[in-house]
Amino acid sequence: MSPRQKSQLKIEGRPVWAEVSTSALTHNLRAIRDFVNPPNEKRKTPRKVLSIVKGNGYGHGGPQVAKILEKAGSDWFGVTCTNEGIDVRKASVRKPILVLTSFWPGEEANLLKYDLTPVVHRCEQLKALDRAAAKRSPRKPVSFHLKIDTGMNRLGIATGDVECFARQLAKCKHLRLSGVMTHFASSEAFAPSPQGQQTLEQEQNFYAALDRLRKLGIDTGIVHMANSAAIAARPESWGDMVRPGVILYGYHPGYDPPEQRAEAERRLPLKPVMSLRTRIISLRRVPAGAGVGYGAKFTAARPSVIAVLAAGYGDGIHRSLSNGRGSVLVRGKLAPIIGIISMDVTMIDVTDVPGIGVGDVVTMYGTDGEHVHPANAVARSIGTVTSDLLCAVTARVPRIYTA
C-alpha cells in the first residue's frame, strides 16, 4: 500500500490503527505448508498446519485471522483457552480448534458445546472430561490431544507417567485420543551448549513415549511438536502436523547463533503482516538546549523540529523504545523516537525529514511502500521478542484488514 493510499484510509476518531495484510498472511501460510511438504518426500497424506491464533492472533485479531486462514486452507487452529476458542468458533470457523493450555474445572460444558478439542496435560483431567462427555455426547466419543512434557518442565504428563495415563484412559468410555504433542523449549538454539542439545533430547524423549503408548495398544493419532523455529530449521521434528506461530505473521524467531536467522529467512521467505500506524498531530520547533517530554529526558542538541504522534504505550508502543532506542518510518525515512513515550503520544525528531506536515502517516513498524521497518528488528533493539511487540497492540487500536 502506497503512502497516498494509506492517507486515504478512513479511520474514525483518533488516528492510530493496525493494518493487517490478508495477502501477506495467506502467503505465509501457503509458504509454510509447501515448505513442510517438500515434493520429493513420499507421504501418504500431506502434513497438516495448525495455525496459532492465541493472544488475539498475536495482536492481529484472533477470530478475523482465523477466518482468513481457514479460507486459505489452514487445517487446525490453536488457542490458549476455552474463551479464545469460543470467540474463534463464533466467527464461523469450522475447522478443529485445539485448546493448548487445556480447561479449568467448570469449563468442560462450554468446551464441548463449541466443539473445541482440549489438550490434556494432567492425568486427573481425564475423569472430569469423560464425565462431561458422557452428558454431552454419550454415543460419540469426545476427542482430545495429550501433551507430554519431554524436558521443558512446564505443562504435560511426565514421560514416566505414560502407563498411568493408559490405565486412566482405559476407564474413560467417552473419550478418544486423537493426537499427541510436546513443546520445545529451545528449538532456536543450535550453538554448542546445553540449550543447543535440548531439542534433540526432547525429540528422543518424545519418540520413546510414543513407542510406549503404541506398545500399550494406544493409537497416538496426529503427532505434532514443531513450533516456528523447528518448522524453519528442524525438518526431523515436523511429524504429522506443524504449529506455526510468529512465522505466520511474517517473522522468524531469534536463533543462536544469530546467523542462523539469515539462513532460515533464505529457506522460508515470509512477509510482515501487520503495520502499526499513526499520524503526526502536532509539530513544534524547539531551540537548542530545550527539554522535551516527561522529565526532560531529551535535550535538543540543535534547533530541532519535533513531531508529536497520536500513539503511546496505551496503544502498545513499547515504553522501552523511548529516547533514541527506537525509530519510526515517516516519508520513507527513519526518524528517532525522543523523550519518554507517554500513554497517549510519542515524540519523534523530524528535523532531517523534508516536507513534514501535520497529518503525515507514521509507521511504527511494518511496511511503508517499498520501505520495511521490521518488528523483529524493533524487538531486538530493546531486548525482547517479536511476539511481545505484536501482542502488545491494545484493544483500543482498530485493526484494518487490507488486501
Short mmCIF file of C-alpha atoms in Angstrom, two decimals:
data_model
loop_
_atom_site.label_atom_id
_atom_site.label_comp_id
_atom_site.label_asym_id
_atom_site.label_seq_id
_atom_site.Cartn_x
_atom_site.Cartn_y
_atom_site.Cartn_z
CA MET A 1 0.00 0.00 0.00
CA SER A 2 1.41 3.37 -1.02
CA PRO A 3 1.68 6.36 1.38
CA ARG A 4 -1.08 8.03 -0.67
CA GLN A 5 -3.39 5.05 -0.24
CA LYS A 6 -2.63 4.92 3.49
CA SER A 7 -3.54 8.59 3.83
CA GLN A 8 -6.94 7.84 2.25
CA LEU A 9 -7.89 5.10 4.72
CA LYS A 10 -10.97 6.17 6.66
CA ILE A 11 -10.06 5.92 10.33
CA GLU A 12 -12.73 7.37 12.57
CA GLY A 13 -11.59 9.23 15.63
CA ARG A 14 -8.07 9.04 16.95
CA PRO A 15 -5.61 8.32 14.11
CA VAL A 16 -3.98 5.12 15.35
CA TRP A 17 -4.54 1.84 13.53
CA ALA A 18 -3.00 -1.52 12.67
CA GLU A 19 -3.17 -2.62 9.05
CA VAL A 20 -3.29 -6.38 8.61
CA SER A 21 -2.40 -7.60 5.13
CA THR A 22 -4.53 -10.61 4.19
CA SER A 23 -2.33 -11.34 1.18
CA ALA A 24 0.81 -11.44 3.33
CA LEU A 25 -0.93 -13.69 5.85
CA THR A 26 -2.12 -16.17 3.23
CA HIS A 27 1.29 -16.06 1.52
CA ASN A 28 2.96 -17.08 4.78
CA LEU A 29 0.52 -19.94 5.42
CA ARG A 30 0.99 -21.34 1.92
CA ALA A 31 4.75 -20.94 2.09
CA ILE A 32 4.82 -22.88 5.37
CA ARG A 33 2.56 -25.62 4.01
CA ASP A 34 4.71 -26.04 0.89
CA PHE A 35 7.91 -25.96 2.96
CA VAL A 36 6.87 -28.82 5.27
CA ASN A 37 5.52 -30.86 2.35
CA PRO A 38 8.52 -30.99 0.01
CA PRO A 39 7.67 -32.54 -3.38
CA ASN A 40 10.44 -35.15 -3.13
CA GLU A 41 9.06 -36.59 0.11
CA LYS A 42 6.72 -39.53 -0.19
CA ARG A 43 3.95 -39.34 2.40
CA LYS A 44 0.52 -40.91 2.18
CA THR A 45 -1.07 -37.70 3.43
CA PRO A 46 0.35 -34.16 3.48
CA ARG A 47 1.40 -32.71 6.79
CA LYS A 48 -1.29 -30.59 8.37
CA VAL A 49 -0.84 -27.00 9.53
CA LEU A 50 -2.24 -25.86 12.88
CA SER A 51 -2.27 -22.06 12.82
CA ILE A 52 -1.65 -20.49 16.20
CA VAL A 53 -4.17 -17.67 16.73
CA LYS A 54 -3.86 -17.34 20.51
CA GLY A 55 -3.18 -13.96 22.11
CA ASN A 56 -5.74 -12.35 19.78
CA GLY A 57 -3.87 -13.76 16.82
CA TYR A 58 -0.54 -12.36 18.07
CA GLY A 59 -2.25 -8.97 18.18
CA HIS A 60 -3.64 -9.25 14.64
CA GLY A 61 -7.20 -10.19 15.71
CA GLY A 62 -7.69 -13.88 16.52
CA PRO A 63 -11.17 -14.56 15.09
CA GLN A 64 -10.55 -12.42 12.00
CA VAL A 65 -7.17 -14.00 11.30
CA ALA A 66 -8.64 -17.49 11.77
CA LYS A 67 -11.36 -16.78 9.19
CA ILE A 68 -8.75 -15.60 6.67
CA LEU A 69 -6.52 -18.60 7.33
CA GLU A 70 -9.37 -21.11 7.18
CA LYS A 71 -10.28 -19.82 3.73
CA ALA A 72 -6.60 -20.12 2.74
CA GLY A 73 -6.51 -23.77 3.82
CA SER A 74 -5.39 -24.00 7.45
CA ASP A 75 -6.26 -27.44 8.84
CA TRP A 76 -6.40 -26.62 12.56
CA PHE A 77 -6.23 -23.63 14.87
CA GLY A 78 -4.55 -23.25 18.25
CA VAL A 79 -5.86 -21.06 21.07
CA THR A 80 -4.87 -20.67 24.69
CA CYS A 81 -8.15 -21.21 26.48
CA THR A 82 -11.82 -22.06 26.11
CA ASN A 83 -12.96 -18.44 25.79
CA GLU A 84 -10.48 -17.78 22.97
CA GLY A 85 -11.77 -20.88 21.22
CA ILE A 86 -15.38 -19.76 21.61
CA ASP A 87 -14.54 -16.38 20.06
CA VAL A 88 -12.95 -18.10 17.06
CA ARG A 89 -15.87 -20.53 16.72
CA LYS A 90 -18.39 -17.66 16.88
CA ALA A 91 -16.60 -16.14 13.89
CA SER A 92 -17.98 -19.12 11.92
CA VAL A 93 -14.68 -21.01 11.79
CA ARG A 94 -15.46 -24.68 11.20
CA LYS A 95 -12.05 -26.35 11.30
CA PRO A 96 -10.83 -28.05 14.52
CA ILE A 97 -9.66 -25.77 17.32
CA LEU A 98 -7.09 -27.06 19.82
CA VAL A 99 -7.15 -25.52 23.32
CA LEU A 100 -3.45 -25.56 24.11
CA THR A 101 -3.44 -24.94 27.86
CA SER A 102 -6.48 -27.16 28.39
CA PHE A 103 -9.51 -26.34 30.51
CA TRP A 104 -10.18 -25.18 34.04
CA PRO A 105 -12.70 -27.12 36.14
CA GLY A 106 -16.17 -25.92 35.21
CA GLU A 107 -15.31 -25.18 31.57
CA GLU A 108 -15.97 -28.67 30.26
CA ALA A 109 -19.57 -27.99 29.15
CA ASN A 110 -18.64 -24.94 27.07
CA LEU A 111 -15.62 -26.75 25.68
CA LEU A 112 -17.86 -29.47 24.27
CA LYS A 113 -20.72 -27.16 23.33
CA TYR A 114 -18.46 -25.26 20.95
CA ASP A 115 -16.71 -28.39 19.65
CA LEU A 116 -13.28 -27.44 20.95
CA THR A 117 -10.54 -30.06 21.26
CA PRO A 118 -8.79 -29.88 24.63
CA VAL A 119 -5.18 -30.69 25.35
CA VAL A 120 -4.90 -32.91 28.43
CA HIS A 121 -1.70 -32.26 30.36
CA ARG A 122 -2.57 -33.94 33.68
CA CYS A 123 -3.92 -37.49 34.03
CA GLU A 124 -6.59 -36.39 36.51
CA GLN A 125 -8.21 -34.21 33.84
CA LEU A 126 -9.43 -37.32 32.02
CA LYS A 127 -12.10 -38.16 34.60
CA ALA A 128 -13.70 -34.71 34.50
CA LEU A 129 -13.63 -34.62 30.72
CA ASP A 130 -15.10 -38.12 30.45
CA ARG A 131 -17.91 -37.19 32.83
CA ALA A 132 -18.77 -34.12 30.74
CA ALA A 133 -18.57 -36.14 27.52
CA ALA A 134 -20.97 -38.73 28.91
CA LYS A 135 -23.55 -35.99 29.48
CA ARG A 136 -22.98 -34.09 26.25
CA SER A 137 -22.21 -36.81 23.75
CA PRO A 138 -22.94 -40.28 25.17
CA ARG A 139 -22.88 -42.01 21.76
CA LYS A 140 -19.94 -40.21 20.16
CA PRO A 141 -16.53 -40.13 21.88
CA VAL A 142 -15.02 -36.70 22.50
CA SER A 143 -11.57 -36.21 21.01
CA PHE A 144 -8.63 -34.76 22.90
CA HIS A 145 -4.87 -34.42 22.47
CA LEU A 146 -2.30 -35.49 25.04
CA LYS A 147 0.63 -33.25 25.90
CA ILE A 148 3.83 -34.91 27.05
CA ASP A 149 6.49 -32.98 28.96
CA THR A 150 9.76 -34.01 27.34
CA GLY A 151 12.04 -31.61 29.17
CA MET A 152 10.56 -28.12 29.19
CA ASN A 153 9.15 -28.74 32.68
CA ARG A 154 6.12 -26.59 32.12
CA LEU A 155 2.95 -28.45 31.05
CA GLY A 156 2.39 -32.08 30.12
CA ILE A 157 2.45 -35.51 31.70
CA ALA A 158 5.92 -36.79 32.54
CA THR A 159 7.33 -39.40 30.18
CA GLY A 160 7.38 -41.81 33.11
CA ASP A 161 3.60 -41.43 33.56
CA VAL A 162 2.63 -42.93 30.20
CA GLU A 163 1.49 -46.23 31.76
CA CYS A 164 -0.57 -44.35 34.36
CA PHE A 165 -2.19 -42.34 31.58
CA ALA A 166 -3.00 -45.50 29.64
CA ARG A 167 -4.70 -47.04 32.68
CA GLN A 168 -6.77 -43.90 33.28
CA LEU A 169 -7.75 -43.63 29.60
CA ALA A 170 -8.97 -47.26 29.58
CA LYS A 171 -11.56 -46.25 32.19
CA CYS A 172 -12.90 -43.38 30.05
CA LYS A 173 -15.50 -44.80 27.68
CA HIS A 174 -16.49 -41.45 26.20
CA LEU A 175 -13.07 -40.14 25.19
CA ARG A 176 -10.85 -40.74 22.18
CA LEU A 177 -7.17 -39.79 21.96
CA SER A 178 -6.74 -38.14 18.55
CA GLY A 179 -3.30 -36.58 18.90
CA VAL A 180 -0.11 -36.45 20.96
CA MET A 181 2.12 -33.40 21.24
CA THR A 182 5.06 -31.87 23.02
CA HIS A 183 6.56 -28.38 23.07
CA PHE A 184 10.19 -27.42 22.56
CA ALA A 185 11.99 -25.16 24.99
CA SER A 186 15.00 -24.22 22.84
CA SER A 187 14.27 -25.12 19.22
CA GLU A 188 16.02 -21.97 18.02
CA ALA A 189 19.31 -22.90 19.73
CA PHE A 190 21.99 -24.62 17.63
CA ALA A 191 25.16 -23.44 19.34
CA PRO A 192 27.24 -26.00 21.29
CA SER A 193 25.57 -25.56 24.68
CA PRO A 194 23.06 -27.37 26.91
CA GLN A 195 20.28 -25.44 25.15
CA GLY A 196 21.71 -26.46 21.78
CA GLN A 197 21.33 -30.12 22.76
CA GLN A 198 17.96 -29.79 24.48
CA THR A 199 15.74 -30.15 21.42
CA LEU A 200 17.44 -33.38 20.31
CA GLU A 201 16.95 -34.76 23.80
CA GLN A 202 13.28 -33.70 23.78
CA GLU A 203 12.74 -35.37 20.42
CA GLN A 204 14.27 -38.62 21.72
CA ASN A 205 12.13 -38.48 24.88
CA PHE A 206 9.00 -37.81 22.82
CA TYR A 207 9.53 -40.69 20.39
CA ALA A 208 10.28 -43.04 23.29
CA ALA A 209 6.99 -42.03 24.94
CA LEU A 210 5.11 -42.55 21.66
CA ASP A 211 6.60 -46.03 21.35
CA ARG A 212 5.43 -46.89 24.86
CA LEU A 213 1.91 -45.66 24.12
CA ARG A 214 1.74 -47.73 20.94
CA LYS A 215 3.05 -50.84 22.69
CA LEU A 216 0.22 -50.37 25.16
CA GLY A 217 -2.19 -50.56 22.24
CA ILE A 218 -2.98 -46.83 22.07
CA ASP A 219 -3.44 -45.14 18.69
CA THR A 220 -1.50 -41.87 19.03
CA GLY A 221 -3.36 -40.09 16.23
CA ILE A 222 -1.81 -36.85 14.94
CA VAL A 223 1.76 -36.44 16.21
CA HIS A 224 2.93 -32.84 16.44
CA MET A 225 5.77 -30.94 18.06
CA ALA A 226 7.27 -28.36 15.64
CA ASN A 227 6.88 -24.70 16.57
CA SER A 228 8.07 -21.79 14.41
CA ALA A 229 11.82 -22.28 14.79
CA ALA A 230 11.55 -26.06 14.41
CA ILE A 231 9.45 -25.64 11.25
CA ALA A 232 12.16 -23.49 9.69
CA ALA A 233 15.22 -25.39 10.84
CA ARG A 234 14.40 -28.89 12.16
CA PRO A 235 12.66 -30.99 9.49
CA GLU A 236 13.08 -34.16 11.56
CA SER A 237 10.55 -32.67 14.02
CA TRP A 238 7.73 -31.98 11.56
CA GLY A 239 5.69 -35.07 12.47
CA ASP A 240 2.12 -35.21 11.11
CA MET A 241 1.31 -31.56 11.80
CA VAL A 242 3.23 -28.35 12.48
CA ARG A 243 2.25 -25.41 14.68
CA PRO A 244 3.41 -22.10 13.18
CA GLY A 245 3.13 -19.10 15.48
CA VAL A 246 5.17 -15.97 14.85
CA ILE A 247 6.24 -17.12 11.37
CA LEU A 248 2.60 -16.98 10.28
CA TYR A 249 2.75 -13.26 10.96
CA GLY A 250 5.90 -12.69 8.95
CA TYR A 251 8.87 -13.06 11.28
CA HIS A 252 11.40 -15.74 12.08
CA PRO A 253 12.34 -16.04 15.76
CA GLY A 254 15.81 -15.30 17.03
CA TYR A 255 18.43 -18.02 16.71
CA ASP A 256 21.62 -18.99 18.45
CA PRO A 257 23.95 -18.48 16.67
CA PRO A 258 22.33 -15.30 15.20
CA GLU A 259 23.47 -16.01 11.63
CA GLN A 260 21.07 -18.97 11.61
CA ARG A 261 18.26 -16.43 11.12
CA ALA A 262 19.56 -15.36 7.71
CA GLU A 263 19.62 -18.99 6.61
CA ALA A 264 16.06 -19.54 7.88
CA GLU A 265 14.86 -16.40 6.09
CA ARG A 266 16.50 -17.62 2.88
CA ARG A 267 14.91 -21.06 3.07
CA LEU A 268 11.47 -19.82 4.11
CA PRO A 269 10.82 -16.23 2.93
CA LEU A 270 7.99 -14.51 4.79
CA LYS A 271 6.06 -11.24 4.53
CA PRO A 272 5.30 -8.97 7.52
CA VAL A 273 1.55 -8.98 8.10
CA MET A 274 0.94 -6.06 10.47
CA SER A 275 1.86 -2.42 10.03
CA LEU A 276 1.18 -0.27 13.08
CA ARG A 277 0.49 3.30 12.04
CA THR A 278 -0.42 6.69 13.43
CA ARG A 279 -0.32 10.33 12.31
CA ILE A 280 1.51 13.46 13.30
CA ILE A 281 -0.88 15.62 15.33
CA SER A 282 1.48 18.46 16.15
CA LEU A 283 4.78 19.98 15.03
CA ARG A 284 6.90 22.36 17.05
CA ARG A 285 10.28 23.95 16.76
CA VAL A 286 12.45 23.83 19.86
CA PRO A 287 15.71 25.67 20.41
CA ALA A 288 19.00 24.01 21.29
CA GLY A 289 19.06 23.16 24.99
CA ALA A 290 15.27 22.75 25.32
CA GLY A 291 13.93 19.65 27.06
CA VAL A 292 11.17 17.51 25.57
CA GLY A 293 8.65 15.28 27.36
CA TYR A 294 8.44 13.91 30.89
CA GLY A 295 11.48 14.64 32.98
CA ALA A 296 13.09 16.47 30.05
CA LYS A 297 14.95 13.24 29.31
CA PHE A 298 15.68 14.51 25.82
CA THR A 299 17.50 17.78 25.38
CA ALA A 300 17.83 19.22 21.90
CA ALA A 301 21.47 19.48 20.87
CA ARG A 302 20.49 21.78 17.98
CA PRO A 303 17.44 23.74 16.88
CA SER A 304 15.02 20.88 16.16
CA VAL A 305 11.62 20.08 14.70
CA ILE A 306 9.68 17.74 16.98
CA ALA A 307 6.60 15.84 15.80
CA VAL A 308 4.01 14.54 18.24
CA LEU A 309 2.35 11.24 17.27
CA ALA A 310 -1.15 10.17 18.30
CA ALA A 311 0.03 6.87 19.81
CA GLY A 312 1.70 5.86 23.04
CA TYR A 313 2.20 2.93 25.34
CA GLY A 314 -1.57 2.79 25.88
CA ASP A 315 -1.73 1.64 22.27
CA GLY A 316 1.12 -0.84 22.51
CA ILE A 317 4.15 1.32 21.71
CA HIS A 318 6.79 -0.16 24.00
CA ARG A 319 7.90 2.44 26.54
CA SER A 320 11.39 0.96 26.38
CA LEU A 321 11.71 2.42 22.86
CA SER A 322 11.96 5.86 24.45
CA ASN A 323 14.70 8.40 23.93
CA GLY A 324 16.63 7.13 20.95
CA ARG A 325 16.23 3.40 21.43
CA GLY A 326 13.53 3.26 18.78
CA SER A 327 12.72 4.88 15.47
CA VAL A 328 9.78 5.11 13.06
CA LEU A 329 9.23 5.40 9.32
CA VAL A 330 7.95 8.73 8.04
CA ARG A 331 8.13 9.87 4.41
CA GLY A 332 10.44 6.95 3.70
CA LYS A 333 12.99 7.96 6.35
CA LEU A 334 13.76 6.64 9.81
CA ALA A 335 13.16 9.26 12.49
CA PRO A 336 14.29 8.65 16.09
CA ILE A 337 11.87 8.48 19.00
CA ILE A 338 12.87 11.09 21.56
CA GLY A 339 11.92 11.72 25.16
CA ILE A 340 9.80 9.35 27.20
CA ILE A 341 6.92 7.66 25.41
CA SER A 342 3.67 8.73 27.08
CA MET A 343 0.47 6.72 27.42
CA ASP A 344 -1.18 8.52 24.51
CA VAL A 345 1.53 10.27 22.50
CA THR A 346 5.10 9.77 21.28
CA MET A 347 7.60 12.37 20.12
CA ILE A 348 10.00 11.98 17.20
CA ASP A 349 12.75 14.19 15.82
CA VAL A 350 11.90 15.11 12.22
CA THR A 351 14.47 17.86 11.77
CA ASP A 352 16.04 15.97 8.86
CA VAL A 353 12.78 14.93 7.16
CA PRO A 354 11.90 17.40 4.38
CA GLY A 355 8.30 18.37 3.69
CA ILE A 356 6.98 17.10 7.00
CA GLY A 357 3.45 18.17 7.97
CA VAL A 358 0.65 17.62 10.45
CA GLY A 359 -1.41 14.63 9.32
CA ASP A 360 1.51 12.72 7.81
CA VAL A 361 1.29 8.95 8.28
CA VAL A 362 3.97 7.39 10.50
CA THR A 363 4.72 3.66 10.57
CA MET A 364 5.84 2.43 13.99
CA TYR A 365 6.81 -0.91 12.41
CA GLY A 366 5.81 -2.81 9.29
CA THR A 367 5.87 -1.78 5.65
CA ASP A 368 5.70 1.70 4.12
CA GLY A 369 5.62 1.38 0.35
CA GLU A 370 9.00 -0.05 -0.63
CA HIS A 371 10.40 0.56 2.84
CA VAL A 372 10.26 -2.02 5.65
CA HIS A 373 10.78 -1.33 9.34
CA PRO A 374 10.55 -4.92 10.64
CA ALA A 375 9.01 -5.62 14.02
CA ASN A 376 11.67 -8.22 14.84
CA ALA A 377 14.43 -5.61 14.43
CA VAL A 378 12.50 -3.23 16.68
CA ALA A 379 12.07 -6.02 19.25
CA ARG A 380 15.76 -6.91 19.19
CA SER A 381 16.71 -3.28 19.79
CA ILE A 382 15.00 -3.41 23.20
CA GLY A 383 15.93 -6.98 24.11
CA THR A 384 12.53 -8.60 23.66
CA VAL A 385 10.89 -10.99 21.20
CA THR A 386 8.74 -10.11 18.21
CA SER A 387 5.65 -11.74 19.72
CA ASP A 388 5.87 -9.41 22.71
CA LEU A 389 5.78 -6.39 20.42
CA LEU A 390 2.91 -7.68 18.29
CA CYS A 391 0.76 -8.86 21.19
CA ALA A 392 1.22 -5.51 22.94
CA VAL A 393 -1.06 -3.71 20.45
CA THR A 394 -4.04 -2.89 22.63
CA ALA A 395 -7.79 -3.25 22.09
CA ARG A 396 -8.30 0.46 21.50
CA VAL A 397 -6.30 0.22 18.27
CA PRO A 398 -8.62 -0.72 15.37
CA ARG A 399 -7.43 -3.48 13.04
CA ILE A 400 -7.95 -2.71 9.37
CA TYR A 401 -7.84 -5.76 7.08
CA THR A 402 -6.42 -4.88 3.68
CA ALA A 403 -5.60 -6.85 0.58
#
